[in-house]
Short mmCIF file of N, CA, C and O in Angstrom, two decimals:
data_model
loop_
_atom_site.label_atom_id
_atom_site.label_comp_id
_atom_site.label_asym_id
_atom_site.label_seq_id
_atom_site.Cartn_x
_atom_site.Cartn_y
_atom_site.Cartn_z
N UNK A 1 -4.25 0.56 39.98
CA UNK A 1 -4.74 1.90 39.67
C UNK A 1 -5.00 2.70 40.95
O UNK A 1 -4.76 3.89 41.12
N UNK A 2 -5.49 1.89 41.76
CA UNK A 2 -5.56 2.91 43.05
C UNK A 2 -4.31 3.29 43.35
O UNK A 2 -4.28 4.52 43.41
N UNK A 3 -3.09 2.73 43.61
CA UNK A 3 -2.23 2.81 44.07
C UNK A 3 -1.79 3.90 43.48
O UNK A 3 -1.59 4.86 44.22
N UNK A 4 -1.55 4.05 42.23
CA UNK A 4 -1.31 5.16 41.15
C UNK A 4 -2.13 6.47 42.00
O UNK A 4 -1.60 7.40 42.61
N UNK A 5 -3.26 6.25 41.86
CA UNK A 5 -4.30 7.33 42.11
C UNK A 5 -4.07 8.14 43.43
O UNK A 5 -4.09 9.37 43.55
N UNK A 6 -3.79 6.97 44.64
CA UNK A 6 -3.25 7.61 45.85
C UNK A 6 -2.02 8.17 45.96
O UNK A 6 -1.89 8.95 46.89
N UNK A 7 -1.10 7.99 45.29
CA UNK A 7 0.44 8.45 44.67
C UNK A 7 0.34 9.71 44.29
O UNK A 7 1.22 10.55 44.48
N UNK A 8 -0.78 9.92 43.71
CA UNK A 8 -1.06 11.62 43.03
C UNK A 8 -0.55 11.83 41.25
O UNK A 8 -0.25 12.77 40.52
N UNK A 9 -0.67 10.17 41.11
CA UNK A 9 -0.26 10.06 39.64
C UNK A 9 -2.00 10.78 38.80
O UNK A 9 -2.61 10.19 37.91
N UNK A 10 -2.18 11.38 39.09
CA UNK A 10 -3.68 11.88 38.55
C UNK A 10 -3.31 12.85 37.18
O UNK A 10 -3.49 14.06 37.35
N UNK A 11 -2.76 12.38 35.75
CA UNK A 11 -3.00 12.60 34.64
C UNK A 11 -4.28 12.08 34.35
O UNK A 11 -4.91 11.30 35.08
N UNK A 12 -4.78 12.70 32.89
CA UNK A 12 -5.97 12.14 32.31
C UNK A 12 -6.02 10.98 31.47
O UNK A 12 -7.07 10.63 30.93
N UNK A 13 -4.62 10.20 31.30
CA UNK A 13 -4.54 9.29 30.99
C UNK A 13 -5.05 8.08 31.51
O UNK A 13 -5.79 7.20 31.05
N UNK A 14 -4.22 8.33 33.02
CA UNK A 14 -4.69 7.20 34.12
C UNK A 14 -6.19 6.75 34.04
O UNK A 14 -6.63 5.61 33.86
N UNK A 15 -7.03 8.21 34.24
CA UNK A 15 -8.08 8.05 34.45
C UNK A 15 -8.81 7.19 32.49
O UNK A 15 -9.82 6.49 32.60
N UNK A 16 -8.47 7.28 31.67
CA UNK A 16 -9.00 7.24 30.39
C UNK A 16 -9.04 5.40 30.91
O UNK A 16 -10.02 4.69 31.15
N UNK A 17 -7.19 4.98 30.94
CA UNK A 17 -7.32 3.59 31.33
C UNK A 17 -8.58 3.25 32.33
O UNK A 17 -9.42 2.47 31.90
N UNK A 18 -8.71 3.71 33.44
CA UNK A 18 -9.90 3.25 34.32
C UNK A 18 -10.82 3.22 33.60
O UNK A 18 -11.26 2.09 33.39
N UNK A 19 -11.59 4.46 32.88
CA UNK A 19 -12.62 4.29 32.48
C UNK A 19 -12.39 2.83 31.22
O UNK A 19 -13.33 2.04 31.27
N UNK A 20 -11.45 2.52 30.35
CA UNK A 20 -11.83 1.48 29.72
C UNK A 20 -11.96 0.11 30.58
O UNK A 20 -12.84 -0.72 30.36
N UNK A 21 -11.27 0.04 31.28
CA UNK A 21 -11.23 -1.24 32.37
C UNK A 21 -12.73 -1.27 32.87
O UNK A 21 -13.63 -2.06 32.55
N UNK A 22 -12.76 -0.20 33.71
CA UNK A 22 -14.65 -0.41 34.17
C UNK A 22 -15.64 -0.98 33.12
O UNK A 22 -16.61 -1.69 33.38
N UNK A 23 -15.24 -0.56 31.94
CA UNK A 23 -16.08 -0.65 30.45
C UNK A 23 -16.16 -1.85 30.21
O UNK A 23 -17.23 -2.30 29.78
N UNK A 24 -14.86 -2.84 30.46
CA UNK A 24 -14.59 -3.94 29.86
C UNK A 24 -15.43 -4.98 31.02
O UNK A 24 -15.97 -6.06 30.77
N UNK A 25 -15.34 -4.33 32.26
CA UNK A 25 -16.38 -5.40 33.18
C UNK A 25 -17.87 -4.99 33.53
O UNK A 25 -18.56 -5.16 34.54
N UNK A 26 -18.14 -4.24 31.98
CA UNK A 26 -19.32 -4.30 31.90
C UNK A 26 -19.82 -3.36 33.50
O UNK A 26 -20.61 -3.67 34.39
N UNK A 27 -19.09 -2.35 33.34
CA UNK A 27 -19.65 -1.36 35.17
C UNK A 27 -19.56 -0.18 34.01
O UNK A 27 -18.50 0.19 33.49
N UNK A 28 -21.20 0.46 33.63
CA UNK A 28 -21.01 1.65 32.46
C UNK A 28 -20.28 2.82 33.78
O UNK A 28 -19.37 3.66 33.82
N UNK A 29 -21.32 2.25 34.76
CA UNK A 29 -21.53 3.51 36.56
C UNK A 29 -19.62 4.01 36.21
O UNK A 29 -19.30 4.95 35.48
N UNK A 30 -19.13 3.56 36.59
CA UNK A 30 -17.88 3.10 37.19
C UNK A 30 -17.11 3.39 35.86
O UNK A 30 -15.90 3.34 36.11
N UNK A 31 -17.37 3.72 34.41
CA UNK A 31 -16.46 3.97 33.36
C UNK A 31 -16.96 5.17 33.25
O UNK A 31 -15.95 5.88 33.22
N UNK A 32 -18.03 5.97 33.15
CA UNK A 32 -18.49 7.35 33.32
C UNK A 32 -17.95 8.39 34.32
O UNK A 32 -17.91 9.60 34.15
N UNK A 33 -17.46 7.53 35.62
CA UNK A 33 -16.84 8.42 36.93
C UNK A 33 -15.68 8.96 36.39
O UNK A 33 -15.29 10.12 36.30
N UNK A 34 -14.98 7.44 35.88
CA UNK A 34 -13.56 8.10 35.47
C UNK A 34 -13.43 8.82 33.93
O UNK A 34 -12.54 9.66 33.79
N UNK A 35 -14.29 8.53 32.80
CA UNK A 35 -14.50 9.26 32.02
C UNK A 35 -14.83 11.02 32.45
O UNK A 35 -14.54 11.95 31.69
N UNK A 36 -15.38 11.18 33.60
CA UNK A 36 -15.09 12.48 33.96
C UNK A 36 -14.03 12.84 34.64
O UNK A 36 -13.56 13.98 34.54
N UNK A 37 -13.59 12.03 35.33
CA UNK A 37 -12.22 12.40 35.78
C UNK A 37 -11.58 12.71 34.60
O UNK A 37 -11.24 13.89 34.51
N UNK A 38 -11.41 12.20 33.94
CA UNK A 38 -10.19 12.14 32.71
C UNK A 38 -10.51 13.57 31.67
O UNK A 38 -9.65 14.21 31.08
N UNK A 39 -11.71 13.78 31.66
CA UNK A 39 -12.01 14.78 30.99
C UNK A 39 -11.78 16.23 31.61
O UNK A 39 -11.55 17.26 30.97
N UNK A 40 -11.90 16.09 33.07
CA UNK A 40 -12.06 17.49 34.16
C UNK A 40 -10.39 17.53 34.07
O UNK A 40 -9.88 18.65 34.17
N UNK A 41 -9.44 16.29 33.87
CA UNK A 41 -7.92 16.89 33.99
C UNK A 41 -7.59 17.40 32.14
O UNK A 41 -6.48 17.82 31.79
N UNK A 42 -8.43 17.29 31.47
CA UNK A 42 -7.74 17.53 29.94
C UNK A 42 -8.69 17.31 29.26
O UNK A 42 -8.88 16.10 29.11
N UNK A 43 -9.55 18.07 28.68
CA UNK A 43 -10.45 18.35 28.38
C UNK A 43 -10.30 17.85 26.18
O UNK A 43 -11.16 17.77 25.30
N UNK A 44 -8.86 17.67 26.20
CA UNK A 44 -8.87 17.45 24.63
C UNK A 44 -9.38 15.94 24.77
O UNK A 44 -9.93 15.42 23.80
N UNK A 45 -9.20 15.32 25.85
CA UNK A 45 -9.67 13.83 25.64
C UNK A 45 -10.70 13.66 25.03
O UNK A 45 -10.67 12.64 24.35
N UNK A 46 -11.92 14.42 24.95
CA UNK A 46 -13.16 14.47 24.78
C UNK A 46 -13.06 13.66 23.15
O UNK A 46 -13.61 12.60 22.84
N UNK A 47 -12.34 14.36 22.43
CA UNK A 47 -12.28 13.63 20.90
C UNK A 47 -12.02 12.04 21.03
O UNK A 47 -12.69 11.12 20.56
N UNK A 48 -10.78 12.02 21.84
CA UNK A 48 -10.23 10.30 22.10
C UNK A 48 -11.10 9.38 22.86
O UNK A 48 -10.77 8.23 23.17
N UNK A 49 -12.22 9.92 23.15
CA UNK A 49 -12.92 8.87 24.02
C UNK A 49 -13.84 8.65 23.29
O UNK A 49 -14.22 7.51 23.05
N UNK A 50 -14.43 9.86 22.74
CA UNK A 50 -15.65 9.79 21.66
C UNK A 50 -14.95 8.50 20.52
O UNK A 50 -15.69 7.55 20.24
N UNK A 51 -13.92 8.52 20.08
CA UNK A 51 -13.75 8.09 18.73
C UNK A 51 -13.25 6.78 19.50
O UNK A 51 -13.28 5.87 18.67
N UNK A 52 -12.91 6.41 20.46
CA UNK A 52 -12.44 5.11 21.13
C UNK A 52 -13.34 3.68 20.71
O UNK A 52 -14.49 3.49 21.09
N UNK A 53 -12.88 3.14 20.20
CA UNK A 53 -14.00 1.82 20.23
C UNK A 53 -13.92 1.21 21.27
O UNK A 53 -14.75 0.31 21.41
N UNK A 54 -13.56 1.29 21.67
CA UNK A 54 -13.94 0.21 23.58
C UNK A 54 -14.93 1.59 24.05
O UNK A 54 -14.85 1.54 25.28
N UNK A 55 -15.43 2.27 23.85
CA UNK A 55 -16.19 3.11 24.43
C UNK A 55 -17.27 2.94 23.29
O UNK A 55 -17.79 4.04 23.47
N UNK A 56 -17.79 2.56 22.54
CA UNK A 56 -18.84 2.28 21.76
C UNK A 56 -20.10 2.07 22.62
O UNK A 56 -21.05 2.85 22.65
N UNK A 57 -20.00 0.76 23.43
CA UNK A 57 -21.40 0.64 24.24
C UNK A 57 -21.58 1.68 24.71
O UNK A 57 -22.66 1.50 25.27
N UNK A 58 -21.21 3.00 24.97
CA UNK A 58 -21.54 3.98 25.96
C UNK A 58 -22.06 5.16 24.66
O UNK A 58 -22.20 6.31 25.09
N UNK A 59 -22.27 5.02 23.58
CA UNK A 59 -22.72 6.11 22.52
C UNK A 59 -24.29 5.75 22.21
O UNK A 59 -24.79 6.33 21.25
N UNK A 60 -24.90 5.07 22.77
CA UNK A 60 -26.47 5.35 23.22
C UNK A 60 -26.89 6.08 24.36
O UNK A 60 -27.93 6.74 24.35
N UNK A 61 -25.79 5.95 25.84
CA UNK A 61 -26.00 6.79 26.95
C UNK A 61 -25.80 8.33 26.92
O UNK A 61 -24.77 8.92 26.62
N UNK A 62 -26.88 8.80 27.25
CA UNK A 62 -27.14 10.14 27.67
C UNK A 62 -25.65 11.34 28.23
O UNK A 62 -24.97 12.18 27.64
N UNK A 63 -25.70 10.91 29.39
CA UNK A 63 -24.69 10.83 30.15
C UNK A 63 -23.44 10.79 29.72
O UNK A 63 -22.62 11.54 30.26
N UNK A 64 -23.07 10.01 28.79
CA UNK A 64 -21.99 9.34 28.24
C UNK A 64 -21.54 10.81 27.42
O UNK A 64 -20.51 11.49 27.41
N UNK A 65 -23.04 10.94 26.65
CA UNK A 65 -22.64 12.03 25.20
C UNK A 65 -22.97 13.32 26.01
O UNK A 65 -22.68 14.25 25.26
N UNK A 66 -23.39 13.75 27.05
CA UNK A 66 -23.04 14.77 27.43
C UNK A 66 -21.48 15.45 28.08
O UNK A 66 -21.10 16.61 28.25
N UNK A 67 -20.94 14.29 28.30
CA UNK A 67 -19.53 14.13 29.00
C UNK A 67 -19.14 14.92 27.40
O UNK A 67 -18.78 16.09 27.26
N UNK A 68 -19.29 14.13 26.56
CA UNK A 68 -18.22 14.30 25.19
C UNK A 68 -18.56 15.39 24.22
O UNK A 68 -17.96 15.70 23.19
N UNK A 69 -19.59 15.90 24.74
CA UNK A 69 -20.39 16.78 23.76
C UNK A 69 -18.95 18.27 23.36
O UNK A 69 -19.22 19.19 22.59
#
């Protein structure tokens, strides 16, 4: 993913994958960064992340639901 990232592959996709990967090793810090990345390049994501079930642990965080609001 870095490699991607330094390439200038910067869709909001890329970033959606990061944020689930961070998610999956349990780093919320680190799935929220790229959850805004992903949102600041395409802003329709907001529905697909909200409704994502690998993003579930993150629908008690603050933070999380202000990203998606």
């Amino acid at each position: 993913f870095i490699h991607a990232e330094k390439n200038n592959y910067r869709d909001a996709y890329l970033y959606f994958l990061m944020a689930v990967a961070y998610l999956k090793k349990e780093d919320e810090a680190g799935s929220l960064r790229y959850v805004e990345k992903c949102l600041k390049k395409d802003e329709q994501y907001k529905i697909i992340v909200y409704n994502e079930p690998d993003f579930e642990p993150l629908l008690q965080n603050q933070d999380f639901l202000k990203l998606v609001e």
